[in-house]
Amino acid sequence: MTTAKPVGVCLLGSTGSIGLSTLDVIARHPRRFRVIALTANSSVDKLVAQCVQFQPQYAVMADADAANQLAVLLKQSAPDVQVLSGTDGLLTVAGHEAVDFVMAAIVGAAGLLPSLEAARTGKRVMLANKEALVMSGALFMQAVRDSRATLLPVDSEHNAILQCLPDNYVAGAAPVGVRNIMLTASGGPFRNLPVSQLSAVTPEQACAHPTWDMGRKISVDSATMMNKGLEVIEAGWLFGLPMENINVVLHRQSLVHSLVEYNDGSVLAQMGNPDMRIPISHALGWPERIESGARRLDLMAVENLQFEAPDKAHYPCLELATTAWRSGGTAPAILNAANEVAVQAFLDERIAFTAIAQVVEQALEQCALHVADRLDTILADDAHARAVANEYIDSGKVRVPQ
Ligand code: NAD
Ligand code: MG
């Protein structure tokens, strides 16, 4: 039991999959953590229930109408909660002086500005929102260094890598004595499907992940393996390593969450059941280990652990992401923006699953790259890539659902 003042936590994206897992861990440690702010896009009812349970100082809705509805409902059920809205509201809570830790768990580019604000204001940034690093890795890492923020990855692979590095390792530095890092990937729900059948898969099938329970966007990204592509870029920024020292390994069981190979031939891995409460509690408790609620790993029940090289023809998005990372500048931001548009179009059943890679490739070909040293340049290229992707989808040249 801790007697110190509770740590103030801001949860960006509290109604999502990572948000819910984070609140589950926090609820197990009521004396250790105090929820200062909860935020969501437009899920009013979910946010009301969370406010009643956790009594934060602030509740933020990105959507202004939803914020008005929330304010009305909270007047009855949790009158002490202050309601804010829009990007301004998100920035206010991410950088608030009462906040020590920020869980950055908004999905997509919408998470960039509030995550960056947490980095700029020197918080412990528990980063789930990989898109922020993909879009603006150089600016983000500089903000972390300038403000002496503590950056702890929550993405399970990157959290696993951090756990396999020396205790004094600081994010962004090239780790000493490391030859390679290996990011594991489950291969998603279509790993056994022939490439010829991929164009017929549905959003429901794509969101039914074999080992992880996640939000819809990242579930589709896992099925295309764009998720692993984004994670390679994320790893490049987090661990200061070039592309040739970051490998992707297909591992169907999702029990080994990633590995670090040292110069002497030692390979360290982090294992556990596939439950995001493990990396979340690692980031919340660090450097201590705290109870997460995750089921214990029963090694005797594990029949085998397989590792394979991913098939490039099956996962063209992985290749597109590594190409964008090699191109540098705003290419990863363009890749990410086009992918967000394409994934949404697939979820809306406007394009086929295999058209996601087509749309991203088109955007990378058509959009001019710039040096990614200014936020406005990055946001302009993000917007341009979205326009190009939408135009291409509307052109009728992409594969449509069968
Ligand atoms: P989700 O879709 O379940 O939840 C997203 C959250 O962001 C919700 O609270 C939603 O209200 C909020 N949100 C959505 N759009 C918004 C906007 N425009 N403005 C403000 N808030 C908005 O997503 P998730 O699966 O929890 O993933 C969140 C992030 O964590 C993603 O970047 C994802 O890549 C990363 N991540 C998730 C997992 C996982 O297991 N779910 C694992 C690793 C990394
Ligand atoms: Mg991951």
XYZ file of C-alpha atoms and ligand atoms in Angstrom:
447
model
C 0.000 0.000 0.000
C 1.336 3.427 -0.949
C 0.973 6.394 1.400
C 2.230 9.001 -1.090
C -0.143 11.422 -2.829
C -1.988 9.651 -5.649
C -0.627 10.150 -9.142
C -2.867 12.339 -11.361
C -3.799 10.540 -14.579
C -5.307 11.883 -17.796
C -6.799 9.295 -20.142
C -6.991 10.430 -23.743
C -9.437 8.051 -25.440
C -10.922 6.571 -22.264
C -13.890 4.911 -23.988
C -11.790 2.843 -26.408
C -10.243 -0.558 -26.015
C -6.997 0.743 -24.440
C -8.945 3.299 -22.397
C -11.169 0.620 -20.861
C -8.203 -1.631 -20.067
C -6.416 1.319 -18.456
C -9.396 2.130 -16.240
C -9.611 -1.535 -15.278
C -6.003 -1.407 -14.022
C -6.487 1.980 -12.325
C -9.580 0.695 -10.490
C -7.376 -2.001 -8.942
C -5.153 0.689 -7.367
C -7.486 3.382 -5.977
C -4.900 4.805 -3.557
C -2.148 4.949 -6.123
C -3.928 6.766 -8.978
C -6.442 9.590 -9.209
C -8.203 10.144 -12.536
C -7.988 13.852 -13.381
C -9.410 13.750 -16.912
C -11.299 11.397 -19.191
C -11.750 12.103 -22.897
C -13.688 10.621 -25.805
C -14.767 11.529 -29.301
C -18.559 11.237 -29.166
C -19.548 8.276 -26.929
C -21.590 10.293 -24.456
C -23.189 7.435 -22.520
C -19.916 5.608 -21.966
C -18.213 8.775 -20.761
C -21.079 9.557 -18.362
C -20.748 6.102 -16.774
C -16.974 6.530 -16.454
C -17.379 9.974 -14.868
C -19.817 8.604 -12.314
C -17.403 5.829 -11.396
C -14.100 7.759 -11.412
C -15.226 11.337 -10.563
C -12.538 13.112 -12.632
C -12.007 16.881 -12.515
C -12.539 17.101 -16.280
C -14.405 15.258 -19.023
C -13.608 16.219 -22.594
C -15.551 15.400 -25.751
C -13.810 16.123 -29.032
C -17.213 16.664 -30.613
C -18.914 19.916 -29.491
C -22.523 18.644 -29.687
C -21.579 15.567 -27.702
C -19.942 17.843 -25.112
C -23.218 19.743 -24.691
C -25.144 16.499 -24.204
C -22.541 15.296 -21.737
C -22.782 18.514 -19.700
C -26.560 18.131 -19.401
C -26.322 14.521 -18.268
C -23.478 15.133 -15.814
C -25.422 17.929 -14.083
C -27.583 15.195 -12.613
C -25.121 12.362 -12.102
C -21.687 13.944 -11.481
C -22.096 17.730 -11.045
C -18.473 18.358 -9.982
C -17.039 17.252 -13.327
C -16.085 20.138 -15.613
C -16.903 19.517 -19.287
C -14.574 20.785 -22.031
C -14.680 20.219 -25.778
C -12.657 20.118 -28.976
C -8.924 20.082 -29.498
C -8.535 22.958 -27.022
C -10.159 20.866 -24.315
C -7.901 17.910 -25.106
C -4.794 20.117 -24.965
C -5.904 21.680 -21.682
C -6.165 18.347 -19.903
C -3.098 16.742 -21.554
C -0.896 19.546 -20.245
C -2.758 20.271 -16.976
C -0.605 20.837 -13.901
C -2.611 18.322 -11.833
C -1.767 15.612 -14.387
C 1.379 13.542 -13.850
C 0.707 10.676 -16.284
C -1.039 10.810 -19.666
C -2.350 7.669 -21.337
C -2.305 8.592 -25.037
C -4.952 6.223 -26.428
C -6.856 8.228 -29.022
C -6.880 6.349 -32.323
C -5.233 7.829 -35.414
C -3.925 11.258 -36.349
C -6.508 12.858 -34.013
C -4.231 11.779 -31.155
C -1.203 13.686 -32.393
C -1.738 17.144 -30.887
C -2.812 16.060 -27.378
C -0.065 13.386 -27.220
C 2.479 15.983 -28.281
C 1.152 18.386 -25.643
C 1.735 15.728 -22.976
C 5.308 15.323 -24.254
C 5.895 19.084 -24.354
C 4.691 19.562 -20.790
C 7.006 16.899 -19.367
C 4.460 14.270 -18.368
C 4.943 10.538 -18.132
C 3.613 9.791 -21.621
C 2.241 6.270 -21.865
C 2.025 6.006 -25.627
C -0.526 3.741 -27.278
C -1.233 6.189 -30.120
C 1.526 4.966 -32.459
C 0.228 7.232 -35.242
C 1.640 10.264 -33.369
C 5.200 8.915 -33.627
C 4.697 7.730 -37.204
C 3.568 11.200 -38.271
C 5.956 13.353 -36.310
C 8.632 11.164 -34.729
C 11.410 13.760 -34.885
C 9.286 16.529 -33.319
C 7.815 14.183 -30.741
C 11.158 12.804 -29.574
C 12.594 16.328 -29.459
C 9.674 17.464 -27.288
C 10.296 14.527 -24.942
C 13.995 15.411 -24.641
C 13.386 19.167 -24.214
C 10.826 18.770 -21.448
C 12.420 15.674 -19.872
C 9.165 13.817 -20.247
C 9.221 10.079 -19.560
C 8.128 8.202 -22.651
C 6.904 4.662 -22.045
C 5.483 2.658 -24.945
C 2.214 0.849 -24.327
C 2.084 -0.867 -27.711
C 2.716 -4.442 -26.573
C 5.721 -5.065 -28.845
C 7.511 -1.851 -27.915
C 6.704 -2.300 -24.265
C 8.155 -5.815 -24.533
C 11.343 -4.431 -26.099
C 11.638 -1.831 -23.339
C 11.284 -4.592 -20.753
C 14.148 -6.498 -22.435
C 16.500 -3.466 -22.420
C 18.687 -2.438 -19.444
C 16.869 -0.655 -16.581
C 18.627 2.654 -17.254
C 17.607 2.721 -20.930
C 15.990 6.022 -21.985
C 13.644 6.049 -25.002
C 15.155 7.506 -28.164
C 18.779 6.490 -27.510
C 20.305 3.649 -29.546
C 20.517 0.799 -27.007
C 24.085 -0.286 -26.231
C 25.135 -3.806 -27.208
C 21.979 -4.525 -29.205
C 22.285 -6.167 -32.626
C 18.614 -6.361 -33.583
C 15.138 -6.014 -32.243
C 12.431 -8.394 -33.383
C 8.808 -7.309 -33.410
C 6.363 -10.197 -33.329
C 3.152 -10.156 -35.370
C 0.211 -12.523 -35.155
C -0.468 -12.244 -38.899
C -4.100 -11.286 -38.261
C -7.272 -13.235 -39.052
C -6.404 -13.916 -42.720
C -2.965 -15.431 -42.239
C -4.170 -18.828 -43.514
C -6.263 -17.459 -46.372
C -4.822 -17.654 -49.913
C -3.952 -14.214 -51.345
C -6.538 -14.817 -54.110
C -9.352 -14.793 -51.528
C -8.343 -11.608 -49.692
C -10.400 -9.290 -51.903
C -13.639 -10.927 -50.689
C -13.162 -10.591 -46.923
C -15.629 -8.467 -44.930
C -15.093 -5.821 -42.212
C -16.608 -8.192 -39.628
C -14.083 -10.893 -40.536
C -11.234 -8.366 -40.495
C -12.202 -7.145 -37.010
C -12.335 -10.660 -35.544
C -8.701 -10.857 -34.498
C -7.490 -14.337 -33.538
C -5.577 -13.359 -30.392
C -6.218 -9.699 -29.427
C -9.424 -7.765 -28.705
C -8.913 -4.233 -30.085
C -10.605 -1.216 -31.694
C -11.789 -1.566 -35.303
C -9.099 0.553 -36.974
C -6.152 -1.268 -35.418
C -7.900 -4.601 -36.037
C -8.025 -3.879 -39.783
C -4.410 -2.648 -39.615
C -3.471 -5.972 -38.020
C -5.197 -7.879 -40.800
C -3.293 -5.936 -43.508
C -0.168 -5.820 -41.313
C -0.062 -2.062 -41.823
C -0.090 -2.149 -38.029
C 3.290 -3.890 -38.043
C 4.539 -1.410 -40.638
C 3.501 1.497 -38.400
C 5.148 -0.320 -35.487
C 8.453 -0.660 -37.341
C 8.463 3.126 -37.775
C 7.400 3.579 -34.144
C 10.280 1.319 -33.068
C 12.733 3.288 -35.196
C 11.906 6.472 -33.279
C 11.565 4.878 -29.851
C 14.742 2.825 -29.952
C 16.934 4.940 -32.245
C 17.637 2.064 -34.618
C 17.867 1.946 -38.425
C 15.448 -0.186 -40.416
C 17.950 -2.991 -41.002
C 18.116 -3.642 -37.253
C 14.347 -3.961 -36.842
C 12.927 -7.317 -37.941
C 9.355 -8.548 -38.115
C 8.615 -12.123 -37.096
C 5.273 -13.839 -37.591
C 4.332 -15.555 -34.338
C 0.824 -17.013 -34.329
C 0.418 -17.648 -30.614
C 0.911 -13.987 -29.508
C 2.665 -15.109 -26.331
C 6.129 -13.732 -27.105
C 5.488 -10.010 -27.480
C 8.892 -9.097 -28.971
C 12.592 -9.874 -28.594
C 15.962 -8.148 -28.325
C 19.064 -9.778 -29.771
C 22.329 -8.662 -28.153
C 25.809 -8.633 -29.721
C 26.907 -11.637 -27.647
C 24.156 -13.834 -29.086
C 21.747 -13.546 -26.151
C 18.124 -13.123 -27.141
C 15.751 -11.739 -24.493
C 12.009 -12.033 -24.943
C 9.027 -10.798 -22.973
C 6.126 -13.220 -22.689
C 2.623 -13.165 -21.293
C -0.964 -13.791 -22.260
C -2.211 -11.390 -24.943
C -3.838 -8.853 -22.598
C -3.113 -5.128 -22.965
C -3.477 -4.683 -19.212
C 0.076 -6.122 -18.940
C 1.884 -3.356 -20.900
C -0.544 -0.771 -19.491
C 0.232 -1.733 -15.892
C 3.945 -1.828 -16.725
C 3.725 1.799 -17.898
C 1.518 2.860 -14.969
C 3.629 1.170 -12.316
C 7.120 1.632 -13.807
C 9.681 1.113 -12.367
C 7.592 -0.973 -9.994
C 5.489 -3.959 -11.019
C 1.815 -3.708 -10.129
C -1.177 -6.040 -10.336
C -2.794 -5.942 -13.793
C -5.645 -8.437 -13.540
C -4.258 -10.423 -16.484
C -4.548 -14.191 -16.451
C -1.228 -15.854 -15.599
C 0.616 -17.581 -18.415
C 0.399 -21.335 -18.046
C 3.487 -22.591 -19.868
C 2.363 -26.209 -19.524
C -0.715 -25.364 -21.616
C 1.412 -23.894 -24.434
C 1.784 -26.574 -27.066
C 4.295 -24.804 -29.239
C 5.752 -21.427 -30.164
C 6.171 -20.847 -33.899
C 8.189 -18.142 -35.629
C 8.073 -17.504 -39.394
C 9.038 -14.813 -41.877
C 5.952 -12.872 -43.084
C 4.977 -13.450 -46.728
C 5.396 -10.159 -48.621
C 2.708 -10.968 -51.209
C 0.186 -11.505 -48.418
C 0.991 -8.236 -46.661
C 1.813 -5.475 -49.191
C 1.084 -2.791 -46.559
C 4.101 -3.906 -44.537
C 6.318 -3.217 -47.537
C 4.644 0.158 -48.191
C 5.355 1.225 -44.612
C 9.026 0.275 -44.785
C 9.317 2.108 -48.113
C 7.778 5.226 -46.537
C 10.178 5.007 -43.580
C 13.146 4.750 -45.953
C 11.847 7.743 -47.972
C 11.757 9.754 -44.737
C 10.371 13.266 -44.274
C 6.582 13.374 -44.374
C 6.264 10.009 -46.216
C 5.181 8.140 -43.047
C 2.568 10.864 -42.325
C 1.262 10.496 -45.895
C 1.181 6.709 -45.532
C -0.676 6.977 -42.238
C -3.248 9.493 -43.512
C -4.024 7.496 -46.667
C -4.296 4.341 -44.604
C -6.794 5.958 -42.194
C -8.977 7.027 -45.131
C -8.692 3.607 -46.801
C -9.439 1.647 -43.622
C -12.549 3.766 -42.986
C -13.676 3.233 -46.601
C -13.196 -0.521 -46.147
C -15.134 -0.487 -42.854
C -17.897 1.451 -44.654
C -17.884 -1.263 -47.360
C -16.936 1.195 -50.080
C -13.691 -0.541 -51.070
C -12.364 -4.095 -50.951
C -9.832 -5.186 -48.324
C -7.104 -5.462 -50.971
C -7.810 -1.896 -52.120
C -6.378 -0.529 -48.851
C -2.818 -1.112 -50.094
C -3.779 0.290 -53.525
C -5.012 3.556 -52.005
C -1.938 3.946 -49.792
C 0.407 3.248 -52.702
C -1.388 5.821 -54.825
C -1.063 8.495 -52.137
C 2.652 7.763 -51.677
C 3.153 8.086 -55.444
C 1.125 11.267 -55.861
C 2.018 13.340 -52.795
C 5.226 15.360 -52.711
C 7.368 14.751 -49.626
C 8.669 17.464 -47.362
C 11.107 17.664 -44.482
C 9.096 16.766 -41.362
C 10.532 19.420 -39.069
C 7.400 21.552 -38.628
C 3.986 20.567 -37.386
C 2.157 22.660 -39.993
C 4.065 20.930 -42.824
C 3.158 17.523 -41.408
C -0.508 18.450 -40.973
C -0.650 19.927 -44.498
C 0.778 16.725 -45.996
C -1.628 14.666 -43.881
C -4.551 16.701 -45.277
C -3.257 16.451 -48.848
C -2.824 12.684 -48.576
C -6.412 12.362 -47.284
C -7.689 14.363 -50.267
C -5.684 12.255 -52.729
C -6.873 9.018 -51.095
C -10.524 10.130 -51.142
C -10.271 11.251 -54.748
C -8.774 7.914 -55.754
C -11.508 5.999 -53.931
C -14.178 8.131 -55.620
C -12.529 7.672 -59.043
C -13.859 4.120 -59.296
C -10.382 2.772 -60.094
C -10.107 0.838 -56.838
C -11.383 -2.662 -56.163
C -14.849 -2.628 -54.608
C -16.435 -5.240 -52.312
C -17.660 -8.305 -54.222
P -10.615 2.496 -30.089
O -11.206 2.811 -31.416
O -11.136 1.355 -29.319
O -10.715 3.812 -29.151
C -10.318 5.065 -29.596
C -10.561 6.134 -28.553
O -10.215 7.384 -29.147
C -12.015 6.251 -28.098
O -12.061 6.641 -26.746
C -12.567 7.375 -28.974
O -13.641 8.077 -28.363
C -11.349 8.270 -29.118
N -11.368 9.011 -30.385
C -11.609 8.519 -31.627
N -11.556 9.491 -32.541
C -11.284 10.632 -31.879
C -11.114 11.989 -32.280
N -11.250 12.371 -33.556
N -10.825 12.899 -31.336
C -10.709 12.540 -30.036
N -10.867 11.277 -29.598
C -11.148 10.334 -30.504
O -9.040 2.344 -30.321
P -7.991 1.454 -29.490
O -7.974 0.086 -30.045
O -8.178 1.670 -28.035
O -6.626 2.109 -29.949
C -6.206 3.372 -29.458
C -4.763 3.608 -29.884
O -3.951 2.620 -29.239
C -4.516 3.443 -31.382
O -3.553 4.374 -31.782
C -3.968 2.044 -31.521
O -3.101 1.887 -32.617
C -3.204 1.897 -30.212
N -3.068 0.502 -29.749
C -4.173 -0.217 -29.428
C -4.043 -1.522 -29.010
C -5.256 -2.338 -28.610
O -5.076 -3.466 -28.137
N -6.460 -1.854 -28.740
C -2.770 -2.110 -28.931
C -1.663 -1.345 -29.250
C -1.823 -0.028 -29.663
Mg 1.223 -3.657 -31.197
